[in-house]
Short mmCIF file of C-alpha atoms and ligand atoms in Angstrom, two decimals:
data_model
loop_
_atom_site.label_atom_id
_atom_site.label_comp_id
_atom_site.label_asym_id
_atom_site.label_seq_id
_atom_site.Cartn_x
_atom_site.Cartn_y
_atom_site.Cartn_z
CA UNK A 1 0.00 0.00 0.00
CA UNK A 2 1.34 3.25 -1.22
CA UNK A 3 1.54 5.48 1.95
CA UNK A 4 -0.39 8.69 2.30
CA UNK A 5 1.43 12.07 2.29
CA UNK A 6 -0.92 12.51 5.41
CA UNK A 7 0.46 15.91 5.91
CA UNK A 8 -0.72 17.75 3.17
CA UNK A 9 -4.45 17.23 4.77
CA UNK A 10 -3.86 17.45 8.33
CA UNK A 11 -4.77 20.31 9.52
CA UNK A 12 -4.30 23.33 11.11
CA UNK A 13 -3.02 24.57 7.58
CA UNK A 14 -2.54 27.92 5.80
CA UNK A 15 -3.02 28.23 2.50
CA UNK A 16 -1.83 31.02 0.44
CA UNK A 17 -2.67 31.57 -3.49
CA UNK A 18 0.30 32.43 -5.69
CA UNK A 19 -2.09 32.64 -8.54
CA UNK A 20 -3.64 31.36 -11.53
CA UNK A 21 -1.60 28.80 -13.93
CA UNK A 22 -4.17 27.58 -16.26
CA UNK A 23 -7.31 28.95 -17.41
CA UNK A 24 -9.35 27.22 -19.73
CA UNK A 25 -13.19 26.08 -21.37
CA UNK A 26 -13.43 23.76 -19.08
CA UNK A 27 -12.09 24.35 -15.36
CA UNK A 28 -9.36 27.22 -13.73
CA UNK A 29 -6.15 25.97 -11.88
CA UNK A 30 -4.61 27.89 -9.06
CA UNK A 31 -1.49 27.36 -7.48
CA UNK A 32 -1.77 27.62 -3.66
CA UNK A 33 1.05 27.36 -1.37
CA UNK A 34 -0.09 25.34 1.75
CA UNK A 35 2.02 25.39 4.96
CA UNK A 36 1.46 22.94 7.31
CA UNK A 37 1.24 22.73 11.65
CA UNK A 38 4.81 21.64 11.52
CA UNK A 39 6.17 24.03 9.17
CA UNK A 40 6.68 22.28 6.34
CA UNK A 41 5.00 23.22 2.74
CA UNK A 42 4.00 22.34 -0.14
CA UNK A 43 2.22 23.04 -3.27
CA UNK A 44 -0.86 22.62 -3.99
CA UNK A 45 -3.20 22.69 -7.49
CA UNK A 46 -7.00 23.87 -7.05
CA UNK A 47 -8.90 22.95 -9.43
CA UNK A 48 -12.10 24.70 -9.99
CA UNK A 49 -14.78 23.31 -12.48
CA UNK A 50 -16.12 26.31 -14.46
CA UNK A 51 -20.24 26.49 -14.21
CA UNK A 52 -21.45 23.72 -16.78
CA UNK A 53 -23.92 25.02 -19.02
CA UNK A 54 -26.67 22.01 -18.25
CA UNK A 55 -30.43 23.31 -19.38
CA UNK A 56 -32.58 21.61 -21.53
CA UNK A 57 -31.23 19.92 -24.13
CA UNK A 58 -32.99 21.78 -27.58
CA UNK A 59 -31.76 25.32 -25.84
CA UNK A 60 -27.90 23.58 -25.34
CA UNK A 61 -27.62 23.08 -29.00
CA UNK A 62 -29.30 25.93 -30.24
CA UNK A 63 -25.79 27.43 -28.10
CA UNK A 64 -23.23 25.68 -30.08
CA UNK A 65 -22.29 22.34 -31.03
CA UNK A 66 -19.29 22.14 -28.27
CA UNK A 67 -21.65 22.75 -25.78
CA UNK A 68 -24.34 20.35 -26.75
CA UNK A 69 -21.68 17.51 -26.93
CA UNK A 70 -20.05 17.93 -23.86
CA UNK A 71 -23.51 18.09 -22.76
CA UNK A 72 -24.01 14.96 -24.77
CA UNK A 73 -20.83 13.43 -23.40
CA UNK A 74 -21.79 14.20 -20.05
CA UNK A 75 -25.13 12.30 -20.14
CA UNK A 76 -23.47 9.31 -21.81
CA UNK A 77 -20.29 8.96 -19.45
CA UNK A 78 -22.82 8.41 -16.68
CA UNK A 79 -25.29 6.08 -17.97
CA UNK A 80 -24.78 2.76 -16.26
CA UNK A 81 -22.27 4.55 -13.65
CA UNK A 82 -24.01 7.30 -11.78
CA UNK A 83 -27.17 6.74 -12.23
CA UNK A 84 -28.21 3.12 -11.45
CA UNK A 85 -31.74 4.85 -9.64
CA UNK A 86 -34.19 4.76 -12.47
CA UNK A 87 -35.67 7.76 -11.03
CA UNK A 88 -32.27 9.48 -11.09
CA UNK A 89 -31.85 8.08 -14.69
CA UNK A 90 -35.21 9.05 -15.79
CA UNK A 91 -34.43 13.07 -13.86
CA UNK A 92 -31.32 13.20 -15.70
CA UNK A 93 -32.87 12.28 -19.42
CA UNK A 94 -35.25 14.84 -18.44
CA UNK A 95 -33.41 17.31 -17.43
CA UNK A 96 -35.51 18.07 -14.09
CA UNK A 97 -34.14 20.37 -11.47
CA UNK A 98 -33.63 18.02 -10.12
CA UNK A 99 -31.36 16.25 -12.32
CA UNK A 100 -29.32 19.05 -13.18
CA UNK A 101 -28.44 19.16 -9.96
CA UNK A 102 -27.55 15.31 -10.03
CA UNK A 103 -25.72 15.88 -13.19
CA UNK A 104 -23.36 19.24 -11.18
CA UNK A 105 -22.87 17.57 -8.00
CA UNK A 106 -21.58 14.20 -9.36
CA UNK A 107 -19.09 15.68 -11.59
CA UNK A 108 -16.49 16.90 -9.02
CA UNK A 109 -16.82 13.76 -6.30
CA UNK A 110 -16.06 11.74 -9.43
CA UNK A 111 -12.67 13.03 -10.47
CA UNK A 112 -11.26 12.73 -6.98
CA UNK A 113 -12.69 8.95 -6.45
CA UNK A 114 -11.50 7.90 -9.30
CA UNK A 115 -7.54 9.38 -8.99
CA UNK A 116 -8.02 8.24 -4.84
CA UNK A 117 -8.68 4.39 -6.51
CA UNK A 118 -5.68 4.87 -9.33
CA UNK A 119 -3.26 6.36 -6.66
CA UNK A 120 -3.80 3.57 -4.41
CA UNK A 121 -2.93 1.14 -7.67
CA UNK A 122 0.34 3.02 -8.17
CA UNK A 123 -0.55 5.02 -11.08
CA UNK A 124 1.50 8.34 -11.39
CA UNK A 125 -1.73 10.45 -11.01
CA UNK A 126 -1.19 13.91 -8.45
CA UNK A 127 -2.16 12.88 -4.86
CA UNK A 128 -5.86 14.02 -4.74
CA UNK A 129 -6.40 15.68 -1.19
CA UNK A 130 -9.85 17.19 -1.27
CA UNK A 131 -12.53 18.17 -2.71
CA UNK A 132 -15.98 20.14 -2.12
CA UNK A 133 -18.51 21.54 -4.41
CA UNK A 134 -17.10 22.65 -7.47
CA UNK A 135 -13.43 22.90 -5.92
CA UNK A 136 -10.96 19.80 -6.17
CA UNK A 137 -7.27 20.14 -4.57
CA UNK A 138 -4.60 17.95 -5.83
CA UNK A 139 -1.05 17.12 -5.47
CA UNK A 140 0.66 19.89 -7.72
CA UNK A 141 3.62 18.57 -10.29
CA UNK A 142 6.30 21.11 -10.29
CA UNK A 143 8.69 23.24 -8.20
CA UNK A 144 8.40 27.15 -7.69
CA UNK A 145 10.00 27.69 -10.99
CA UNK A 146 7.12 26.11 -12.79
CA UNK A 147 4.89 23.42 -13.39
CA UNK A 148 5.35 20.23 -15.01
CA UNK A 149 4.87 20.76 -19.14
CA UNK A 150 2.40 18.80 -20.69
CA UNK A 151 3.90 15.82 -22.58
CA UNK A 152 2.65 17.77 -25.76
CA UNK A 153 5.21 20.75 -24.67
CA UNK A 154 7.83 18.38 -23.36
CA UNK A 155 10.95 18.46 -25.01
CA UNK A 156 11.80 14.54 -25.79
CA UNK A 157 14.32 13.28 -28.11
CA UNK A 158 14.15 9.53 -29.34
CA UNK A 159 15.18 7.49 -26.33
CA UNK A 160 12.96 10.31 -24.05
CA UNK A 161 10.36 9.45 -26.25
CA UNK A 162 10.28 5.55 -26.35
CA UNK A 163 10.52 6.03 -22.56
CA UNK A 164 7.78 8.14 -22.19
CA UNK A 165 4.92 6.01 -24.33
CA UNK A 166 6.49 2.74 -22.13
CA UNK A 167 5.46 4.72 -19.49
CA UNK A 168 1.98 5.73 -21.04
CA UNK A 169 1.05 2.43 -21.47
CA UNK A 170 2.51 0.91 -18.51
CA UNK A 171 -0.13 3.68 -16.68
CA UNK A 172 -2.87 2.44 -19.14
CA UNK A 173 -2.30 -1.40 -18.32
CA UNK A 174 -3.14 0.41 -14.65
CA UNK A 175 -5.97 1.64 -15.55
CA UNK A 176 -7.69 -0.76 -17.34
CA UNK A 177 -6.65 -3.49 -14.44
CA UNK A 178 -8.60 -1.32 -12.20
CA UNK A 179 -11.85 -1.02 -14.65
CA UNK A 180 -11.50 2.38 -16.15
CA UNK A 181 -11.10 3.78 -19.14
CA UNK A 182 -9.48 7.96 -18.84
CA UNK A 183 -12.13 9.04 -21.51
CA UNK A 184 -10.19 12.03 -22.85
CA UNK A 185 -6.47 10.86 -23.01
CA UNK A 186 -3.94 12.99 -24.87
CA UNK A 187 -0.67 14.50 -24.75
CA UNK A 188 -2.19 17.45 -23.23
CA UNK A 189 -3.20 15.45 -19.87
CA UNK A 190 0.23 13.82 -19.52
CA UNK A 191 2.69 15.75 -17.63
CA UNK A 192 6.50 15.38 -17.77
CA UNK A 193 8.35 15.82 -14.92
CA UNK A 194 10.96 14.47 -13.10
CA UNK A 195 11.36 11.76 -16.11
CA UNK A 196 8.12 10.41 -15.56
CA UNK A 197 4.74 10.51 -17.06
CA UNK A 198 1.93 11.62 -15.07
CA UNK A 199 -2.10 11.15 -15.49
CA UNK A 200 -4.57 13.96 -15.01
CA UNK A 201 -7.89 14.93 -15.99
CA UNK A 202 -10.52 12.39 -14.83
CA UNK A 203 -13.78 14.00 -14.52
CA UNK A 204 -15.00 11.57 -17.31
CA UNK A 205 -13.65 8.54 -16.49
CA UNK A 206 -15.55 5.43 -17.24
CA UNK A 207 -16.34 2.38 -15.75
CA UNK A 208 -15.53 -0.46 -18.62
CA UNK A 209 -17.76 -3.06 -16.93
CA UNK A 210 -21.06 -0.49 -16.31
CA UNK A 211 -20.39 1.83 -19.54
CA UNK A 212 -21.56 0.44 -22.60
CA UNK A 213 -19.58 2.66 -24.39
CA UNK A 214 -16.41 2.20 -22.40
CA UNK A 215 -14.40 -0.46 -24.11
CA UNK A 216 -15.03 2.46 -27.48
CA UNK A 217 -13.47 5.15 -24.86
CA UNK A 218 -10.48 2.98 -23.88
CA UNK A 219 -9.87 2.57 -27.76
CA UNK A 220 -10.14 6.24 -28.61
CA UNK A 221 -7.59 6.83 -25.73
CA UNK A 222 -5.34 4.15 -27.51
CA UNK A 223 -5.49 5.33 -30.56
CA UNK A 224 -4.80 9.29 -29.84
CA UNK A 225 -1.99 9.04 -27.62
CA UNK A 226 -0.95 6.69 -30.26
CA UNK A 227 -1.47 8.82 -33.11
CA UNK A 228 0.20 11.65 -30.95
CA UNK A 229 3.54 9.52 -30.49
CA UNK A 230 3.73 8.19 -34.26
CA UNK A 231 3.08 12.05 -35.43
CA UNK A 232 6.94 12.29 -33.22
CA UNK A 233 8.31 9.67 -35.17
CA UNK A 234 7.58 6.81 -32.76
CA UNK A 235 6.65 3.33 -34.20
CA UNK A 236 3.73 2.47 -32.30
CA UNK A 237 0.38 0.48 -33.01
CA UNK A 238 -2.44 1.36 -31.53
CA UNK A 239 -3.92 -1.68 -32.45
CA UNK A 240 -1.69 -3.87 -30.30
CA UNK A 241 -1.64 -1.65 -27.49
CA UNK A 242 -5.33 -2.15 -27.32
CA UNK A 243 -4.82 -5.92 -27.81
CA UNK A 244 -2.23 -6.39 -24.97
CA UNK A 245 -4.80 -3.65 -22.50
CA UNK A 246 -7.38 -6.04 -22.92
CA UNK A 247 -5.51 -8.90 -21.14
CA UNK A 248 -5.46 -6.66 -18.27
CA UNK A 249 -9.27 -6.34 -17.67
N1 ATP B 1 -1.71 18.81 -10.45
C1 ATP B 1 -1.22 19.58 -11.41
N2 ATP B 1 0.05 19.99 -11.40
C2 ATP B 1 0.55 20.78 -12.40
N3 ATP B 1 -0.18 21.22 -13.45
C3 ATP B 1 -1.47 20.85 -13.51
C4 ATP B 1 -2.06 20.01 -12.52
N4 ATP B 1 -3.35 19.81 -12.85
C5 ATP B 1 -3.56 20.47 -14.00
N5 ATP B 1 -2.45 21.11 -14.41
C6 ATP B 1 -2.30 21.92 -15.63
O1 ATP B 1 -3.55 22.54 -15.90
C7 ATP B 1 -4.07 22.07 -17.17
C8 ATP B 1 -5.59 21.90 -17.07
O2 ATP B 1 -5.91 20.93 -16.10
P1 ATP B 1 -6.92 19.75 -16.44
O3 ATP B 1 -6.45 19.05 -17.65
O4 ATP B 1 -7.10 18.95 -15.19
O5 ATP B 1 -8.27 20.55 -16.69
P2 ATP B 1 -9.16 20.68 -18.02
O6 ATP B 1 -10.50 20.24 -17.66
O7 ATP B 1 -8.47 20.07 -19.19
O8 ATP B 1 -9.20 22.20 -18.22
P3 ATP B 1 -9.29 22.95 -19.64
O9 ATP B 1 -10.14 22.12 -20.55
O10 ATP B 1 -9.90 24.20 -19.19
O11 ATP B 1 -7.87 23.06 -20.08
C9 ATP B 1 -3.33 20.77 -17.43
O12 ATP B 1 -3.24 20.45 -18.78
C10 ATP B 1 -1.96 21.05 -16.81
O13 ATP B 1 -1.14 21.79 -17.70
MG1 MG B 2 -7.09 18.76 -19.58
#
């Protein structure tokens, strides 16, 4: 069992935010230096979900296609995971108060739970410490000087390279041994740092056994970071990678 870096929750803390590193479509992270009742500190990544546009469904794609298919996406990544109530199910289809307010709350809860279960397995995902509401804090990758590129941004020559994708798929055979499927993997939630790969970005994770779709959003992952990797020059089949995950289920 991995052990906990116990002192990044215990409390008393302070926290002070240094400011904003990434600000995007979908959620805002800060960088908050935490200092803990002996002293010691660390850093710290908040992650706070932007409002998601969730009203009826005619009125989200008279707003724009991106919209209505993240809207789309959102309703389909949680069929046969969230919502085993058929009463939730049915609120959620129809877009009740109710079930928009299924829909909000179950989105942040889910990104923690699901790095919490793929920490534990000894994936290289950022500790996830807490989370309330629309706020999730999480283990920040990176020193003062700055955080951990993306692997998109990461400067990798051959060997760096091979490494890295042995290291992407190591974390996939991971993740599919523990059920799940990342949902939206790319080179732009991989980090680099300190010569390893890291995972982030789970909000949409999927359960392979209770998604019907999830075996499609394992494949998708497959075959982007693969397509990502080959595009550098790397010899990789997506194809096989897929073939060899599946042993893992
Ligand atoms: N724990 C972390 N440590 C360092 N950097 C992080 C961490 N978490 C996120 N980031 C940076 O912030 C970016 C956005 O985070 P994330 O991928 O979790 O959110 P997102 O939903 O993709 O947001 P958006 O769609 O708005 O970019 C990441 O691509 C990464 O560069
Ligand atoms: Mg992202």
């Amino acid at each position: 069992m991995r052990p906990e870096p116990d002192w990044l929750v215990d409390e008393p803390y302070t926290d002070v935010d240094l400011g904003v590193l990434k600000s995007g479509k979908e959620a805002q992270i800060n960088i908050i230096e935490r200092t803990g009742h002996d002293g010691r500190t660390a850093l710290v990544a908040r992650k706070r979900y932007l409002p998601r546009q969730v009203t009826a469904k005619g009125a989200l794609e008279a707003m724009g296609v991106q919209q209505a298919s993240s809207f789309r996406n959102d309703v389909e990544y949680r069929e046969g995971r969230q919502f085993r109530k058929s009463r939730d199910r049915r609120a959620v289809e129809r877009m009740s108060a109710y079930g928009k307010r299924l829909l909000q709350d179950r989105w942040t809860g889910h990104e923690h739970q699901v790095m919490a279960r793929l920490w534990a397995a000894g994936l290289a995902v950022p500790y996830p410490i807490a989370y309330a509401e629309d706020v999730f804090d999480l283990e920040y990758v990176g020193d003062h000087d700055g955080a951990a590129p993306q692997l998109h941004g990461a400067r990798l020559d051959g060997p760096g390279l091979a490494n890295a994708f042995d290291q992407v798929v190591d974390g996939l055979r991971i993740v599919v041994g523990e059920g799940l499927a990342h949902g939206d993997l790319s080179a732009y939630n991989l980090l680099w740092w300190d010569d390893r790969v890291w995972f982030i970005d789970f909000p949409q994770a999927v359960d392979l056994a209770a998604n019907p779709q999830g075996l499609n959003y394992l494949h998708a992952d497959v075959t982007n970071v693969c397509r990502w990797f080959r595009r550098r020059g790397l010899d990789v089949d997506p194809e096989e990678v897929f073939a060899d995950l599946l042993v893992h289920l």
